[in-house]
Coordinates of C-alpha atoms in Angstrom, one line a residue:
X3 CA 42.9 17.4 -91.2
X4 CA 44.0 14.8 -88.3
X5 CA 47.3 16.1 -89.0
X6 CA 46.8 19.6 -88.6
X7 CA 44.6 19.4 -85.7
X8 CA 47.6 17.0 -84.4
X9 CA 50.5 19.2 -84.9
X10 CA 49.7 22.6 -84.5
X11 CA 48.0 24.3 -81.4
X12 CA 45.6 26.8 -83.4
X13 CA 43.5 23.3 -84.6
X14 CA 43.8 21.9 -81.5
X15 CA 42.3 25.4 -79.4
X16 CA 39.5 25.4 -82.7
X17 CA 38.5 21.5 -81.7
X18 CA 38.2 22.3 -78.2
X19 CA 36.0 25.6 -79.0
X20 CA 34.0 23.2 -81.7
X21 CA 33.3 20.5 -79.0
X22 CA 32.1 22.8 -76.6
X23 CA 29.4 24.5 -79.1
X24 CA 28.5 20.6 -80.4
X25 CA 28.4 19.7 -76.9
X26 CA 26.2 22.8 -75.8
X27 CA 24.0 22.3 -79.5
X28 CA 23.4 18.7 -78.4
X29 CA 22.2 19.6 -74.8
X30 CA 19.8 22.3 -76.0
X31 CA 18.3 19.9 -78.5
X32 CA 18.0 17.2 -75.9
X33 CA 16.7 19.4 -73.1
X34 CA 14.2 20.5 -75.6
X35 CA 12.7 17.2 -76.5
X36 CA 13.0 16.2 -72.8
X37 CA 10.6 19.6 -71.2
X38 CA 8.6 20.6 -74.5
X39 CA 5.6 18.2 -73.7
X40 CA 5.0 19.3 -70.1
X41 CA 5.7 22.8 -71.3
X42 CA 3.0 22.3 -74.1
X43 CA 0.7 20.9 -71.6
X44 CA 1.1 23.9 -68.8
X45 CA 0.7 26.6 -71.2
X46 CA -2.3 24.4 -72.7
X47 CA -3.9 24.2 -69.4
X48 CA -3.7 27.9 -68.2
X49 CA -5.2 28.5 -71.7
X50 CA -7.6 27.1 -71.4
X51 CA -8.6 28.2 -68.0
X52 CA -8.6 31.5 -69.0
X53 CA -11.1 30.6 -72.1
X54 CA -13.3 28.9 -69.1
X55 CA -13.4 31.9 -66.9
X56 CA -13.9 34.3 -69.9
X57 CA -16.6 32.4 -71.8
X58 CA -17.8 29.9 -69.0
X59 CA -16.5 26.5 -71.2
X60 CA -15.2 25.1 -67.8
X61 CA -14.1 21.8 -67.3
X62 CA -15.8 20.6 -70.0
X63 CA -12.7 22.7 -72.3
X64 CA -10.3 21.5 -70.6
X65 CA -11.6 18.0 -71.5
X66 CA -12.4 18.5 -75.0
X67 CA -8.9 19.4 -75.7
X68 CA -7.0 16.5 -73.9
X69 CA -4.8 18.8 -72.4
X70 CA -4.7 16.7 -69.5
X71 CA -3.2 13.6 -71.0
X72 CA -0.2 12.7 -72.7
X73 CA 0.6 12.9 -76.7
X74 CA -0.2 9.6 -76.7
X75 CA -3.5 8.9 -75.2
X76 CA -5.0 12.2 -77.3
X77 CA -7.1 11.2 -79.4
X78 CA -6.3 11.3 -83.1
X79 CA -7.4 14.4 -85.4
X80 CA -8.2 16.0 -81.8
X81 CA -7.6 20.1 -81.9
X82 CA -4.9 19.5 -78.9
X83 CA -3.1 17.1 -80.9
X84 CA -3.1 19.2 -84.3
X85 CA -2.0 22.0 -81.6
X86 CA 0.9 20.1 -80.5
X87 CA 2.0 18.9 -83.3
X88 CA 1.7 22.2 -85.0
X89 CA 3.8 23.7 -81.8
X90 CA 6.4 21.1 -82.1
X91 CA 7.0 21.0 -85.4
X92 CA 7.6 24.9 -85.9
X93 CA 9.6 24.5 -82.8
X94 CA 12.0 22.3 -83.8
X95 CA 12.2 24.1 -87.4
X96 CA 13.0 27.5 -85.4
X97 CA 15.6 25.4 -83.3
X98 CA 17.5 23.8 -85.7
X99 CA 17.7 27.3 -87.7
X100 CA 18.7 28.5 -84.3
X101 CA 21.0 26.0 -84.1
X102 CA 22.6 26.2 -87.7
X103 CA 22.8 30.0 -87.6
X104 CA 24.3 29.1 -83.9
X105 CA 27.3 27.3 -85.0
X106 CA 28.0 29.4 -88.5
X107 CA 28.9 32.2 -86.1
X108 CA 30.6 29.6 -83.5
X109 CA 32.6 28.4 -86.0
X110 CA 33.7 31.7 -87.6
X111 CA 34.3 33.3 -84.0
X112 CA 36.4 29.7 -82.9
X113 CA 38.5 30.3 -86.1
X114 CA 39.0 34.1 -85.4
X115 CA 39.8 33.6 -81.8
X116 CA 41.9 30.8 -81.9
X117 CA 43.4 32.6 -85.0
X118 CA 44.7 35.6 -82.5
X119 CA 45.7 33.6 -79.8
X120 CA 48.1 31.3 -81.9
X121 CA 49.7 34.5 -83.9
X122 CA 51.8 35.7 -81.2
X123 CA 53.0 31.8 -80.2
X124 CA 53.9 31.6 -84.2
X125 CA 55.3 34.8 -84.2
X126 CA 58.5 33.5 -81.2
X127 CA 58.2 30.4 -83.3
X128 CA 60.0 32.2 -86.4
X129 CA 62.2 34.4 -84.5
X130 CA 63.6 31.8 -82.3
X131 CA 64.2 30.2 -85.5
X132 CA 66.1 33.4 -86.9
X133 CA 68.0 34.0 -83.4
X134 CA 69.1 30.3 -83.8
X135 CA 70.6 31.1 -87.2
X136 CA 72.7 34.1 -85.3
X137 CA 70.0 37.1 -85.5
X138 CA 70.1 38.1 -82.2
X139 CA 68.0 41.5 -82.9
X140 CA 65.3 39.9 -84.0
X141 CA 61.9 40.6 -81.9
X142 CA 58.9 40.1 -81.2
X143 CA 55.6 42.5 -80.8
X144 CA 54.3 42.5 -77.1
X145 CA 51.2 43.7 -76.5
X146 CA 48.8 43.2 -73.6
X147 CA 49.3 41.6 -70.0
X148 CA 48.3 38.4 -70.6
X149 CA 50.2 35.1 -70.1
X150 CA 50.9 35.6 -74.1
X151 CA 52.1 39.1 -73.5
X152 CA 54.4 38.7 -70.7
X153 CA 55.6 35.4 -72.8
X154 CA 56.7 37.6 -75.8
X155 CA 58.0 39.9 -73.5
X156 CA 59.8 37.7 -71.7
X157 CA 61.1 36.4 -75.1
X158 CA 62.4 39.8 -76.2
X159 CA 64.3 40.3 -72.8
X160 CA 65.8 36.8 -73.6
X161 CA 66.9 37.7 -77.4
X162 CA 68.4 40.9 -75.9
X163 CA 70.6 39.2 -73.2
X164 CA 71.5 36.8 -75.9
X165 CA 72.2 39.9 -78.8
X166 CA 74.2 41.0 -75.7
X167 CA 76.3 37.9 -74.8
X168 CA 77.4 37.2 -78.4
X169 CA 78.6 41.0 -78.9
X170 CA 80.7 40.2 -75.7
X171 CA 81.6 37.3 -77.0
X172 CA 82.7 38.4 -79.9
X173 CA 84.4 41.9 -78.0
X174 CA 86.4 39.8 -75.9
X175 CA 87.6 37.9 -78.9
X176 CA 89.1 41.1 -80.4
X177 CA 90.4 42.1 -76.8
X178 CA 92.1 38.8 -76.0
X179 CA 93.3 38.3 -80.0
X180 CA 94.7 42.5 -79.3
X181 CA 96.2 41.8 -76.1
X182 CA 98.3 38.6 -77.0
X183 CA 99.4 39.7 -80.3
X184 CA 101.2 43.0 -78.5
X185 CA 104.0 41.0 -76.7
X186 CA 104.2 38.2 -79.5
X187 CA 104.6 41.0 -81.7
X188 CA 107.5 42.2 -79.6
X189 CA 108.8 38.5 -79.0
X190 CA 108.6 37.7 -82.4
X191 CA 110.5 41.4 -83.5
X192 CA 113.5 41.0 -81.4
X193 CA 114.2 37.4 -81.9
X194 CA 114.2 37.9 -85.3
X195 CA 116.5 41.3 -84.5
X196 CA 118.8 38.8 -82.8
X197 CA 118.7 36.2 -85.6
X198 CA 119.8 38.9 -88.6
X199 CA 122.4 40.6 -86.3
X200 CA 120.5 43.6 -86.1
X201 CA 119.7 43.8 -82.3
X202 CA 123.0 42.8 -80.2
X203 CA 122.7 39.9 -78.2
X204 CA 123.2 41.9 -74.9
X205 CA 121.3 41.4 -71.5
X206 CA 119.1 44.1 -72.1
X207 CA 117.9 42.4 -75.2
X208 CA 117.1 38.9 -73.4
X209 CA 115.7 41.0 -70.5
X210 CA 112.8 42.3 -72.8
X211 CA 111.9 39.4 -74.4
X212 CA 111.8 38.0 -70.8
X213 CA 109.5 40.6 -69.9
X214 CA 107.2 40.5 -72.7
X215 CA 106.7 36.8 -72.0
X216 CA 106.1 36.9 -68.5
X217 CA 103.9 39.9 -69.7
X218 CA 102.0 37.3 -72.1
X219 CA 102.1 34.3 -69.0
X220 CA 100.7 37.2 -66.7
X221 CA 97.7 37.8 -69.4
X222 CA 96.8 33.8 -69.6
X223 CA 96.5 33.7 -66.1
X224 CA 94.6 36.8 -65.8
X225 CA 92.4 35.2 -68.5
X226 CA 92.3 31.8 -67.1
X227 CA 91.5 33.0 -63.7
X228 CA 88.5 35.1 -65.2
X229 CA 87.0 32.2 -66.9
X230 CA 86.7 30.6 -63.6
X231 CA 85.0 33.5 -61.6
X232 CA 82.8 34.5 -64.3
X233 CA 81.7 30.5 -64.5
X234 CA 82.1 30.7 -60.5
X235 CA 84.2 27.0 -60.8
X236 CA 86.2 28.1 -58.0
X237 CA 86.0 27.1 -54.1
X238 CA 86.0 29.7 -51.3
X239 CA 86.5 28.9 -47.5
X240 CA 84.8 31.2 -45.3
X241 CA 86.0 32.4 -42.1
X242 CA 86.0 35.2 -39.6
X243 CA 88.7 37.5 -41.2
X244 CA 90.3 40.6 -39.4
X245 CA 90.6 43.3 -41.9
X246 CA 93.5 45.4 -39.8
X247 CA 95.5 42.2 -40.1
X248 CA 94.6 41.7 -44.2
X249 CA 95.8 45.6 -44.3
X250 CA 99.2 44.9 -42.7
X251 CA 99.9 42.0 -45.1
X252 CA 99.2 44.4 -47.9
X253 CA 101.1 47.4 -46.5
X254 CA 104.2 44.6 -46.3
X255 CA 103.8 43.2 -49.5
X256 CA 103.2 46.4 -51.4
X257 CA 105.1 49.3 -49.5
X258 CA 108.2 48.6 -52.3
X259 CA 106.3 49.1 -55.4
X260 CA 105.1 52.4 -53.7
X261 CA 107.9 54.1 -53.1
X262 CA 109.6 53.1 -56.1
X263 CA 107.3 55.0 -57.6
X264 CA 107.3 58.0 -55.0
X265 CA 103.5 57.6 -54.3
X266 CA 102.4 57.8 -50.7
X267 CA 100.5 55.2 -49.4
X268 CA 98.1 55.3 -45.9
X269 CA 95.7 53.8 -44.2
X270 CA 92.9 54.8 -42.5
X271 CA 91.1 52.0 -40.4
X272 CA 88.5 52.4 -38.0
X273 CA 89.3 51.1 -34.3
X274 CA 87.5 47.7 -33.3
X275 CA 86.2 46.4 -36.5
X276 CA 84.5 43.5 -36.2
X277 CA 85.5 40.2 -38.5
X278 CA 83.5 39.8 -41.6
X279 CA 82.9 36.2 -43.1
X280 CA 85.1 36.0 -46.0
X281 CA 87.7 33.9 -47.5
X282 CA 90.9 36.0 -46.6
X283 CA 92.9 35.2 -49.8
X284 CA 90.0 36.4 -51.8
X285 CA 89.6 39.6 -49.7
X286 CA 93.9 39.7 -50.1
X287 CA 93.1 39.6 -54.0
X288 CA 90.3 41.9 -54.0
X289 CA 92.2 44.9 -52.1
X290 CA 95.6 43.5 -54.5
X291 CA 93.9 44.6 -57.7
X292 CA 92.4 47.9 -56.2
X293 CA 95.8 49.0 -54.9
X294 CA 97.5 48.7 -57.8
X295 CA 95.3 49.7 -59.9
X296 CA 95.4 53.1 -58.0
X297 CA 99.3 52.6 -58.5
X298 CA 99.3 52.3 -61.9
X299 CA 97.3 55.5 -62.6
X300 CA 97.9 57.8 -60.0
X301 CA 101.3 59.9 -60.7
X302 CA 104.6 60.6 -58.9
X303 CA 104.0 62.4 -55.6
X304 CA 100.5 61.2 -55.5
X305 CA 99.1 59.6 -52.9
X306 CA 96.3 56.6 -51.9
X307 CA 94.5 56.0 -48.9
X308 CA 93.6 52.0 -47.7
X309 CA 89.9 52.8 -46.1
X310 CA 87.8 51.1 -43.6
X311 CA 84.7 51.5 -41.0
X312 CA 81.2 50.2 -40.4
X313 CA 78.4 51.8 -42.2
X314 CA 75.1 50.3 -42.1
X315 CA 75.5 47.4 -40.9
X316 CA 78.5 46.4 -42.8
X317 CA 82.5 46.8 -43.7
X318 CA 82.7 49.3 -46.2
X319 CA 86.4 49.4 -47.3
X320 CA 87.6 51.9 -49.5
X321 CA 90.7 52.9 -51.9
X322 CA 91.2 56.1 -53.0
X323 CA 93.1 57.7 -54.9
X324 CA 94.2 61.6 -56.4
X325 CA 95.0 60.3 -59.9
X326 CA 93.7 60.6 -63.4
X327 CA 90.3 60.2 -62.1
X328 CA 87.7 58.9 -64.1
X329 CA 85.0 60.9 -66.8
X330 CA 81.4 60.4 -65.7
X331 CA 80.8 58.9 -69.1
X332 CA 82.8 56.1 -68.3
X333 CA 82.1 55.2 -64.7
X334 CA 79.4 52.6 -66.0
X335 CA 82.1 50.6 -68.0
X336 CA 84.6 51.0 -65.5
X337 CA 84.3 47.1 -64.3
X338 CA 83.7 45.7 -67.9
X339 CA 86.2 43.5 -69.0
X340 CA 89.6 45.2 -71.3
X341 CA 87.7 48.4 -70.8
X342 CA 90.4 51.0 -70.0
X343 CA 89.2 54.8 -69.8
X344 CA 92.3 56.3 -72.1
X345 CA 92.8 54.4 -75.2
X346 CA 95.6 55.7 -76.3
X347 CA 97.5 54.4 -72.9
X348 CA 100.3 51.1 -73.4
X349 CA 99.4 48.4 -71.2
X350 CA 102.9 49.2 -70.0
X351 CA 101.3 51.4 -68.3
X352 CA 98.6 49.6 -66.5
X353 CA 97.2 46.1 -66.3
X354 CA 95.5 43.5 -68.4
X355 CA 92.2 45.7 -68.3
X356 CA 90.8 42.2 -66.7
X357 CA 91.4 42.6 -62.7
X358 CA 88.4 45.2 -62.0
X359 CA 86.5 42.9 -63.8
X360 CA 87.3 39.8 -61.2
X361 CA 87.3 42.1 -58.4
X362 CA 83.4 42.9 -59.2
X363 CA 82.7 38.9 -59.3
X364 CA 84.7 38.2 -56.3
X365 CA 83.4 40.8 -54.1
X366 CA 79.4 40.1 -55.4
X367 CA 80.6 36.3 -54.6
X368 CA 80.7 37.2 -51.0
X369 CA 77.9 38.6 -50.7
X370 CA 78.7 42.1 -50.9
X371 CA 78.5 45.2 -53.4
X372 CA 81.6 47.6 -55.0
X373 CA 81.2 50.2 -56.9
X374 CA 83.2 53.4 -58.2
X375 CA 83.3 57.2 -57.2
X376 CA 85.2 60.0 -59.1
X377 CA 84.5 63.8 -60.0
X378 CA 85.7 63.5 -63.0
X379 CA 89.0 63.8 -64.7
X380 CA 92.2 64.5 -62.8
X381 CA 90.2 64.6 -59.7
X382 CA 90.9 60.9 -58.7
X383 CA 88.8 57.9 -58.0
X384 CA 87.7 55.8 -55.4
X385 CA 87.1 52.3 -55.4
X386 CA 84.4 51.2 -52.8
X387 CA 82.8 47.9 -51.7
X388 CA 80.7 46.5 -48.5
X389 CA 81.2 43.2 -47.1
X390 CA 78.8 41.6 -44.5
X391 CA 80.4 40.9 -41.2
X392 CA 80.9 37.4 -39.9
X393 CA 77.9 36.0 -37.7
X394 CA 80.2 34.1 -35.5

């Protein structure tokens, strides 16, 4: 019974409730014994002045009964000590009935309550032990407002995020195991091509399995670098940055890739824009992955447009684009990690499916907020974000 009591909270809450009602039993005994005599001798007395009026006994009454003295100095056999005897002992009979039928019902009402309150607190108990075991849908029943109620609700919004990190887990398991296998697959096919004479050992040859493995290299560090953002292990330096100046690097670095691929690329920038706080080779890797991402999926004689102007308050830059566009369905995905929007696409064809993903962290990181526009398929996209400006 010590042990119980000890170990689980339902005996502990049903000692508590059982010390209050022996506590409260004790003091209604005690406060009994302590007033009944003067009470006795009050309600004696005004008795026994209302006999007097009534039928003249008087004083003389009063007397006779010893209701003026104490239980001890009435004298033995006398009517007011049979009377208060009599009184007391029917009075403490009807108390301690009181007092038994008092803590029958306290004790079934302490079991009952403390009953309810400890089911929900065992009901998280066993379904954190199946979550630990790896069932992540396992919940539990919320009901009320109470601290208990928002604890199992704040339970089942913890097995959910859980139930929702090991599916990712798991997902980018599949991705990453898909993505690498794709150029080993290729790496592995032509050097064994090479090795039974059936591919020719020409430049061309060498110059694919060059580009597959720099295509696997580029993947690691795509993977690499999104371990660190997501964990946030990485330093930034913040500074006043000029976004015209952050454009012009960009325009010089990726003007080439542009018009080897016949798409037009502009820019758009609002005059006198202040400097935002930022760390510039973030901000150069942020607008890097929207540009070519609008590279890789807008077509041949298309074109994209480098945006930026103040709008509430703060830098919104902008990158759009008249590609492929993106279906509504998709435009919630659109930042998850190896999500693409056509399946059926090579990764020739576009990136790791990773650098939206690290755009997102890198752009919350500072502060700000990006998110995606598009009417729908064919129409083209746009990629947008707002940065605070710099308070210096």
């Amino acid at each position: 019974m010590i042990n119980y009591i000890h170990n689980h909270l339902q005996g502990k809450l049903f000692l508590s409730y059982f010390a209050i009602i022996l506590a409260s039993a004790a003091v209604l005994v005690l406060a009994s014994r302590l007033t009944v005599d003067s009470a006795f001798k009050n309600h004696l007395g005004r008795m026994q002045q209302a006999q007097s009026e009534i039928g003249g006994a008087g004083e003389g009454a009063g007397m006779r009964y010893g209701a003026d003295k104490s239980p001890e100095e009435r004298p033995e056999g006398s009517p007011a000590q049979s009377l208060y005897e009599n009184f007391q002992a029917s009075f403490l009979e009807a108390l301690l009935w009181a007092a038994i039928a008092a803590l029958f019902v306290a004790l079934i009402l302490s079991f009952v309550i403390s009953r309810k309150v400890v089911a929900p607190v065992q009901a998280m108990m066993l379904a954190s032990r199946q979550i630990a075991e790896g069932n992540y849908d396992k919940r539990v029943y919320a009901d009320g407002s109470d601290e208990l109620g928002q604890l199992a609700q704040s339970f089942n919004q913890m097995a959910a995020q859980l139930e929702k990190t090991e599916e990712m887990r798991r997902q980018l398991i599949g991705d990453v195991a898909h993505e690498l296998r794709t150029p080993l697959t290729v790496i592995k096919g032509s050097m064994e091509g090479l090795q039974d004479g059936i591919l020719p050992a020409t430049p061309e040859t060498y110059e694919e399995i060059l580009r597959e493995a720099e295509r696997l290299n580029h993947l690691v560090d795509d993977l690499q670098e999104l371990s660190r953002v997501e964990a946030g292990a990485y330093e930034m330096t913040l500074s006043a940055v000029q976004i015209p100046l952050v454009v012009e690097t960009l325009q010089k670095r990726l003007s080439d890739s542009f018009k080897e691929k016949g798409i037009s690329f502009k820019t758009e920038i609002a005059s006198n824009l202040p400097p935002i706080q930022a760390d510039e080779p973030r901000i150069v890797q942020i607008l890097t992955n929207l540009l070519t991402n609008a590279l890789y999926y807008t077509p041949k004689g298309g074109e994209v447009i480098l945006e930026a102007a103040l709008v509430d308050g703060a830098l919104q830059i902008a990158v759009r684009d008249n590609g492929i566009g993106i279906p509504p369905e998709h435009l919630g995905n659109i930042f998850t990690r190896f999500y693409r929007v056509d399946k059926s696409r090579s990764r020739h064809a576009g990136g790791s499916g990773i650098g939206l993903t690290i755009t997102k962290h890198l752009v919350e990181a500072h502060g700000g907020k990006i998110w995606v526009e598009s009417e729908g398929k064919d129409k083209g996209s746009a990629f947008v974000f707002r940065l605070p400006l710099s308070k210096q």
